[in-house]
mmCIF file of C-alpha atoms and ligand atoms in Angstrom:
data_model
loop_
_atom_site.group_PDB
_atom_site.id
_atom_site.type_symbol
_atom_site.label_atom_id
_atom_site.label_comp_id
_atom_site.label_asym_id
_atom_site.label_seq_id
_atom_site.Cartn_x
_atom_site.Cartn_y
_atom_site.Cartn_z
ATOM 1 C CA MET Q 1 117.677 306.599 193.593
ATOM 2 C CA HIS Q 2 118.894 308.522 190.607
ATOM 3 C CA ASP Q 3 120.650 311.828 190.952
ATOM 4 C CA PRO Q 4 121.492 313.955 187.983
ATOM 5 C CA ALA Q 5 125.192 314.787 187.694
ATOM 6 C CA GLY Q 6 126.091 318.099 189.268
ATOM 7 C CA SER Q 7 123.516 317.991 192.026
ATOM 8 C CA VAL Q 8 123.642 317.923 195.789
ATOM 9 C CA THR Q 9 121.292 315.410 197.386
ATOM 10 C CA GLY Q 10 120.782 315.480 201.132
ATOM 11 C CA LEU Q 11 120.174 312.298 203.101
ATOM 12 C CA LEU Q 12 118.426 313.505 206.213
ATOM 13 C CA GLY Q 13 117.207 311.577 209.182
ATOM 14 C CA PRO Q 14 117.610 311.276 212.936
ATOM 15 C CA SER Q 15 120.509 309.437 214.514
ATOM 16 C CA GLY Q 16 120.105 305.695 213.982
ATOM 17 C CA SER Q 17 117.772 306.038 211.003
ATOM 18 C CA GLY Q 18 120.138 304.242 208.634
ATOM 19 C CA LYS Q 19 122.029 307.043 206.863
ATOM 20 C CA THR Q 20 125.481 305.523 207.321
ATOM 21 C CA THR Q 21 124.187 302.054 206.435
ATOM 22 C CA LEU Q 22 122.678 303.325 203.176
ATOM 23 C CA MET Q 23 125.868 305.212 202.295
ATOM 24 C CA ARG Q 24 127.992 302.166 203.027
ATOM 25 C CA ALA Q 25 125.735 300.189 200.693
ATOM 26 C CA VAL Q 26 126.173 302.765 197.928
ATOM 27 C CA VAL Q 27 129.945 302.747 198.379
ATOM 28 C CA GLY Q 28 129.909 298.956 198.443
ATOM 29 C CA VAL Q 29 131.269 298.165 201.887
ATOM 30 C CA GLN Q 30 127.987 297.095 203.485
ATOM 31 C CA VAL Q 31 126.564 293.573 203.336
ATOM 32 C CA VAL Q 32 123.139 294.058 201.769
ATOM 33 C CA LYS Q 33 120.476 291.565 202.824
ATOM 34 C CA SER Q 34 118.138 291.983 199.878
ATOM 35 C CA GLY Q 35 118.045 293.903 196.633
ATOM 36 C CA SER Q 36 120.950 295.129 194.552
ATOM 37 C CA ILE Q 37 122.618 298.497 194.183
ATOM 38 C CA SER Q 38 124.121 299.822 191.024
ATOM 39 C CA VAL Q 39 126.194 302.975 191.018
ATOM 40 C CA LEU Q 40 126.930 304.867 187.784
ATOM 41 C CA GLY Q 41 125.720 301.754 185.957
ATOM 42 C CA GLU Q 42 128.049 299.338 187.770
ATOM 43 C CA PRO Q 43 127.454 297.086 190.803
ATOM 44 C CA ALA Q 44 128.185 299.009 194.030
ATOM 45 C CA GLY Q 45 131.749 298.463 195.178
ATOM 46 C CA SER Q 46 132.971 296.983 191.883
ATOM 47 C CA ALA Q 47 136.442 297.677 190.497
ATOM 48 C CA PRO Q 48 135.430 300.138 187.730
ATOM 49 C CA LEU Q 49 134.010 302.433 190.428
ATOM 50 C CA ARG Q 50 137.190 302.615 192.458
ATOM 51 C CA ARG Q 51 138.284 305.999 191.156
ATOM 52 C CA LYS Q 52 134.802 307.243 190.386
ATOM 53 C CA VAL Q 53 133.396 307.200 193.898
ATOM 54 C CA GLY Q 54 134.735 309.229 196.809
ATOM 55 C CA TYR Q 55 133.658 308.403 200.345
ATOM 56 C CA LEU Q 56 134.007 310.491 203.462
ATOM 57 C CA THR Q 57 133.342 308.283 206.491
ATOM 58 C CA GLN Q 58 131.596 309.682 209.542
ATOM 59 C CA ALA Q 59 134.771 309.625 211.654
ATOM 60 C CA PRO Q 60 137.822 311.452 210.226
ATOM 61 C CA SER Q 61 140.013 308.917 208.465
ATOM 62 C CA VAL Q 62 143.398 310.590 208.256
ATOM 63 C CA TYR Q 63 146.571 309.627 210.096
ATOM 64 C CA ALA Q 64 147.281 311.890 213.080
ATOM 65 C CA ASP Q 65 151.042 311.357 212.907
ATOM 66 C CA LEU Q 66 151.318 312.445 209.263
ATOM 67 C CA THR Q 67 151.024 315.968 207.903
ATOM 68 C CA VAL Q 68 148.060 317.034 205.778
ATOM 69 C CA ARG Q 69 150.257 316.793 202.683
ATOM 70 C CA GLU Q 70 151.628 313.353 203.624
ATOM 71 C CA ASN Q 71 148.093 312.056 204.159
ATOM 72 C CA ALA Q 72 146.935 313.473 200.836
ATOM 73 C CA ARG Q 73 149.945 312.080 198.960
ATOM 74 C CA TYR Q 74 149.572 308.687 200.578
ATOM 75 C CA PHE Q 75 145.919 308.582 199.593
ATOM 76 C CA ALA Q 76 146.684 309.844 196.095
ATOM 77 C CA ALA Q 77 149.309 307.115 195.659
ATOM 78 C CA LEU Q 78 146.799 304.434 196.676
ATOM 79 C CA TYR Q 79 144.574 305.509 193.811
ATOM 80 C CA GLY Q 80 147.358 306.099 191.325
ATOM 81 C CA TYR Q 81 147.295 309.888 191.415
ATOM 82 C CA ASP Q 82 150.338 312.149 191.418
ATOM 83 C CA ALA Q 83 151.505 314.753 193.932
ATOM 84 C CA ALA Q 84 149.927 317.590 191.938
ATOM 85 C CA THR Q 85 146.512 315.960 192.324
ATOM 86 C CA ALA Q 86 147.114 315.734 196.076
ATOM 87 C CA GLU Q 87 148.018 319.438 196.200
ATOM 88 C CA ARG Q 88 144.859 320.349 194.294
ATOM 89 C CA ALA Q 89 142.704 318.417 196.753
ATOM 90 C CA ILE Q 90 144.390 320.178 199.685
ATOM 91 C CA ALA Q 91 143.813 323.564 198.075
ATOM 92 C CA ASP Q 92 140.191 322.682 197.269
ATOM 93 C CA VAL Q 93 139.375 322.191 200.933
ATOM 94 C CA GLY Q 94 141.172 325.373 201.957
ATOM 95 C CA LEU Q 95 144.077 323.704 203.739
ATOM 96 C CA ALA Q 96 146.956 324.908 201.560
ATOM 97 C CA LYS Q 97 148.409 326.917 204.435
ATOM 98 C CA ALA Q 98 148.200 323.962 206.819
ATOM 99 C CA ALA Q 99 149.656 321.430 204.367
ATOM 100 C CA ARG Q 100 152.851 320.979 206.391
ATOM 101 C CA GLN Q 101 151.059 320.632 209.711
ATOM 102 C CA LEU Q 102 150.690 317.315 211.503
ATOM 103 C CA VAL Q 103 147.048 316.227 211.527
ATOM 104 C CA ALA Q 104 147.335 315.750 215.312
ATOM 105 C CA THR Q 105 147.813 319.502 215.687
ATOM 106 C CA LEU Q 106 144.803 320.514 213.573
ATOM 107 C CA SER Q 107 141.474 321.743 214.890
ATOM 108 C CA GLY Q 108 138.492 319.385 214.569
ATOM 109 C CA GLY Q 109 137.202 321.314 211.591
ATOM 110 C CA GLN Q 110 140.560 321.249 209.842
ATOM 111 C CA ARG Q 111 140.874 317.544 210.492
ATOM 112 C CA SER Q 112 137.504 316.930 208.832
ATOM 113 C CA ARG Q 113 138.631 318.968 205.865
ATOM 114 C CA ALA Q 114 141.827 316.918 205.650
ATOM 115 C CA SER Q 115 139.612 313.818 205.402
ATOM 116 C CA LEU Q 116 137.501 315.574 202.804
ATOM 117 C CA ALA Q 117 140.633 316.318 200.750
ATOM 118 C CA CYS Q 118 141.295 312.573 200.587
ATOM 119 C CA ALA Q 119 137.678 311.834 199.619
ATOM 120 C CA ILE Q 120 137.687 314.308 196.718
ATOM 121 C CA MET Q 121 141.064 313.137 195.373
ATOM 122 C CA GLY Q 122 140.963 313.089 191.580
ATOM 123 C CA GLU Q 123 137.476 314.667 191.519
ATOM 124 C CA PRO Q 124 135.319 311.526 191.634
ATOM 125 C CA GLU Q 125 132.010 311.497 189.764
ATOM 126 C CA LEU Q 126 130.106 310.517 192.878
ATOM 127 C CA LEU Q 127 130.942 311.856 196.307
ATOM 128 C CA VAL Q 128 129.383 310.218 199.329
ATOM 129 C CA LEU Q 129 129.826 312.384 202.406
ATOM 130 C CA ASP Q 130 128.675 311.090 205.776
ATOM 131 C CA GLU Q 131 127.820 313.955 208.134
ATOM 132 C CA PRO Q 132 130.740 316.116 206.982
ATOM 133 C CA THR Q 133 129.548 319.198 208.861
ATOM 134 C CA VAL Q 134 128.797 317.678 212.257
ATOM 135 C CA GLY Q 135 130.622 319.464 215.044
ATOM 136 C CA GLN Q 136 131.819 322.244 212.771
ATOM 137 C CA ASP Q 137 131.264 325.878 213.642
ATOM 138 C CA PRO Q 138 128.689 327.797 211.574
ATOM 139 C CA VAL Q 139 131.287 329.665 209.498
ATOM 140 C CA LEU Q 140 133.064 326.479 208.545
ATOM 141 C CA ARG Q 141 129.785 324.695 207.839
ATOM 142 C CA ASP Q 142 128.910 327.465 205.457
ATOM 143 C CA GLU Q 143 132.310 327.135 203.752
ATOM 144 C CA LEU Q 144 131.923 323.380 203.453
ATOM 145 C CA TRP Q 145 128.499 323.712 201.847
ATOM 146 C CA LYS Q 146 129.934 326.200 199.376
ATOM 147 C CA GLN Q 147 132.631 323.654 198.571
ATOM 148 C CA PHE Q 148 130.041 320.932 197.977
ATOM 149 C CA HIS Q 149 128.174 323.162 195.549
ATOM 150 C CA ASP Q 150 131.469 324.115 193.909
ATOM 151 C CA LEU Q 151 132.305 320.447 193.349
ATOM 152 C CA ALA Q 152 128.782 319.810 192.061
ATOM 153 C CA GLY Q 153 129.185 322.788 189.731
ATOM 154 C CA ARG Q 154 132.218 321.041 188.268
ATOM 155 C CA GLY Q 155 130.069 317.985 187.541
ATOM 156 C CA ALA Q 156 130.185 315.805 190.663
ATOM 157 C CA THR Q 157 127.068 314.186 192.046
ATOM 158 C CA ILE Q 158 127.020 314.610 195.781
ATOM 159 C CA LEU Q 159 125.171 312.592 198.384
ATOM 160 C CA VAL Q 160 125.573 314.217 201.781
ATOM 161 C CA SER Q 161 124.040 313.092 205.059
ATOM 162 C CA SER Q 162 123.072 315.137 208.065
ATOM 163 C CA HIS Q 163 120.808 314.865 211.064
ATOM 164 C CA VAL Q 164 120.527 318.654 211.199
ATOM 165 C CA MET Q 165 117.469 319.766 209.297
ATOM 166 C CA ASP Q 166 118.598 323.349 208.833
ATOM 167 C CA GLU Q 167 121.160 322.018 206.359
ATOM 168 C CA ALA Q 168 118.468 320.364 204.280
ATOM 169 C CA GLY Q 169 117.531 323.621 202.589
ATOM 170 C CA ARG Q 170 120.958 323.731 200.961
ATOM 171 C CA CYS Q 171 120.309 320.619 198.878
ATOM 172 C CA GLU Q 172 118.639 320.361 195.496
ATOM 173 C CA ARG Q 173 117.019 317.108 196.463
ATOM 174 C CA LEU Q 174 116.102 315.723 199.849
ATOM 175 C CA LEU Q 175 115.818 312.148 200.965
ATOM 176 C CA LEU Q 176 114.261 311.860 204.402
ATOM 177 C CA ILE Q 177 114.734 308.543 206.122
ATOM 178 C CA ARG Q 178 113.486 307.118 209.357
ATOM 179 C CA GLU Q 179 114.063 303.630 210.732
ATOM 180 C CA GLY Q 180 115.630 302.526 207.460
ATOM 181 C CA ALA Q 181 112.675 303.610 205.316
ATOM 182 C CA LEU Q 182 112.476 306.515 202.905
ATOM 183 C CA ILE Q 183 109.636 308.836 203.918
ATOM 184 C CA ALA Q 184 110.239 311.628 201.423
ATOM 185 C CA ASP Q 185 112.184 312.150 198.210
ATOM 186 C CA ASP Q 186 111.668 315.619 196.882
ATOM 187 C CA THR Q 187 112.999 319.147 196.566
ATOM 188 C CA PRO Q 188 113.119 321.178 199.799
ATOM 189 C CA ALA Q 189 110.341 323.374 198.381
ATOM 190 C CA ALA Q 190 108.101 320.387 197.687
ATOM 191 C CA VAL Q 191 108.780 318.913 201.137
ATOM 192 C CA ARG Q 192 107.809 322.248 202.710
ATOM 193 C CA GLU Q 193 104.676 322.426 200.611
ATOM 194 C CA ARG Q 194 103.602 318.865 201.293
ATOM 195 C CA ALA Q 195 104.036 319.352 205.033
ATOM 196 C CA GLY Q 196 102.456 322.792 204.980
ATOM 197 C CA THR Q 197 105.316 324.582 206.752
ATOM 198 C CA ASP Q 198 108.427 326.535 205.782
ATOM 199 C CA ASP Q 199 110.378 325.093 208.691
ATOM 200 C CA LEU Q 200 112.089 321.905 207.442
ATOM 201 C CA ASP Q 201 112.520 320.600 210.998
ATOM 202 C CA GLU Q 202 108.780 320.893 211.532
ATOM 203 C CA ALA Q 203 108.107 319.488 208.047
ATOM 204 C CA PHE Q 204 110.070 316.347 208.868
ATOM 205 C CA LEU Q 205 108.103 315.849 212.099
ATOM 206 C CA ARG Q 206 104.812 316.331 210.293
ATOM 207 C CA LEU Q 207 105.743 313.843 207.575
ATOM 208 C CA ILE Q 208 106.618 311.295 210.263
ATOM 209 C CA LYS Q 209 103.264 311.876 211.994
ATOM 210 C CA ALA Q 210 101.354 311.607 208.714
ATOM 211 C CA GLN Q 211 103.130 308.340 208.013
ATOM 212 C CA GLU Q 212 102.232 306.962 211.455
ATOM 213 C CA VAL Q 213 98.557 307.774 210.917
ATOM 214 C CA ALA Q 214 98.482 306.282 207.428
ATOM 215 C CA PRO Q 215 101.420 303.889 206.976
ATOM 216 C CA ALA Q 216 102.458 303.429 203.376
HETATM 217 N N1 ADP A 1 117.690 299.308 205.961
HETATM 218 C C1 ADP A 1 118.040 298.785 207.151
HETATM 219 N N2 ADP A 1 117.607 297.558 207.518
HETATM 220 C C2 ADP A 1 117.955 297.013 208.693
HETATM 221 N N3 ADP A 1 118.746 297.628 209.608
HETATM 222 C C3 ADP A 1 119.207 298.843 209.326
HETATM 223 C C4 ADP A 1 118.882 299.498 208.084
HETATM 224 N N4 ADP A 1 119.485 300.713 208.075
HETATM 225 C C5 ADP A 1 120.136 300.805 209.249
HETATM 226 N N5 ADP A 1 119.981 299.708 210.008
HETATM 227 C C6 ADP A 1 120.572 299.514 211.360
HETATM 228 O O1 ADP A 1 120.274 300.657 212.143
HETATM 229 C C7 ADP A 1 121.386 301.048 212.963
HETATM 230 C C8 ADP A 1 121.727 302.509 212.777
HETATM 231 O O2 ADP A 1 122.077 302.741 211.432
HETATM 232 P P1 ADP A 1 123.068 303.874 210.940
HETATM 233 O O3 ADP A 1 123.185 303.649 209.489
HETATM 234 O O4 ADP A 1 124.325 303.905 211.724
HETATM 235 O O5 ADP A 1 122.237 305.194 211.254
HETATM 236 P P2 ADP A 1 122.640 306.732 211.135
HETATM 237 O O6 ADP A 1 123.863 306.827 210.316
HETATM 238 O O7 ADP A 1 121.444 307.372 210.481
HETATM 239 O O8 ADP A 1 122.822 307.233 212.538
HETATM 240 C C9 ADP A 1 122.523 300.109 212.581
HETATM 241 O O9 ADP A 1 122.649 299.162 213.623
HETATM 242 C C10 ADP A 1 122.094 299.451 211.294
HETATM 243 O O10 ADP A 1 122.563 298.127 211.237
HETATM 244 MG MG1 MG A 2 125.669 307.664 210.735
#
């Protein structure tokens, strides 16, 4: 896969299709059985990538008994960033007003954004976001997508997974996976055209059916 810098690529597929596994491989925490993965020209997970790749895991990964600011500063310190960088990350995810709040007292959406703040610390070149909008209300989902495009606009390459097809239209490039195999890699417009429908949910189903009839 090769994504131009400043783009948002969606990794779409049903639950269990291998989205998290693929993302873990890109980040370098997954044991890969065959093949090799290079990220920004370096082997996945290698030391030079440490500050260049941000990863948001599927489950929020912030400490409940620390405040938003404490979490951000702790994470910043791990990567050698200063307090100002931590503050910027908090502001970028819209949590400036909640910075002094304990994570335990945040709403689910705010907690996800606190995790996101840690993932975008120092503005990494590649951001790998695993289902960042799951369980968020529609308004917040919309805000998060705007943030992803904002970050991409500032030069980050973003790989974001979702099992919700209505989010697919917000990406510049779509990767559709099913049972660990890529069944489409195209723009949303091209996926719609190939499947002969404007509805991306329906398009995905049709591409699966076409693949079952004539396996690649
Ligand atoms: N390319 C692959 N080859 C073999 N097994 C895979 C592959 N991708 C995923 N799996 C297995 O499929 C299961 C579900 O994968 P996961 O990545 O959690 O899916 P998702 O995040 O899409 O819900 C896991 O048990 C994983 O080990
Ligand atoms: Mg997953």
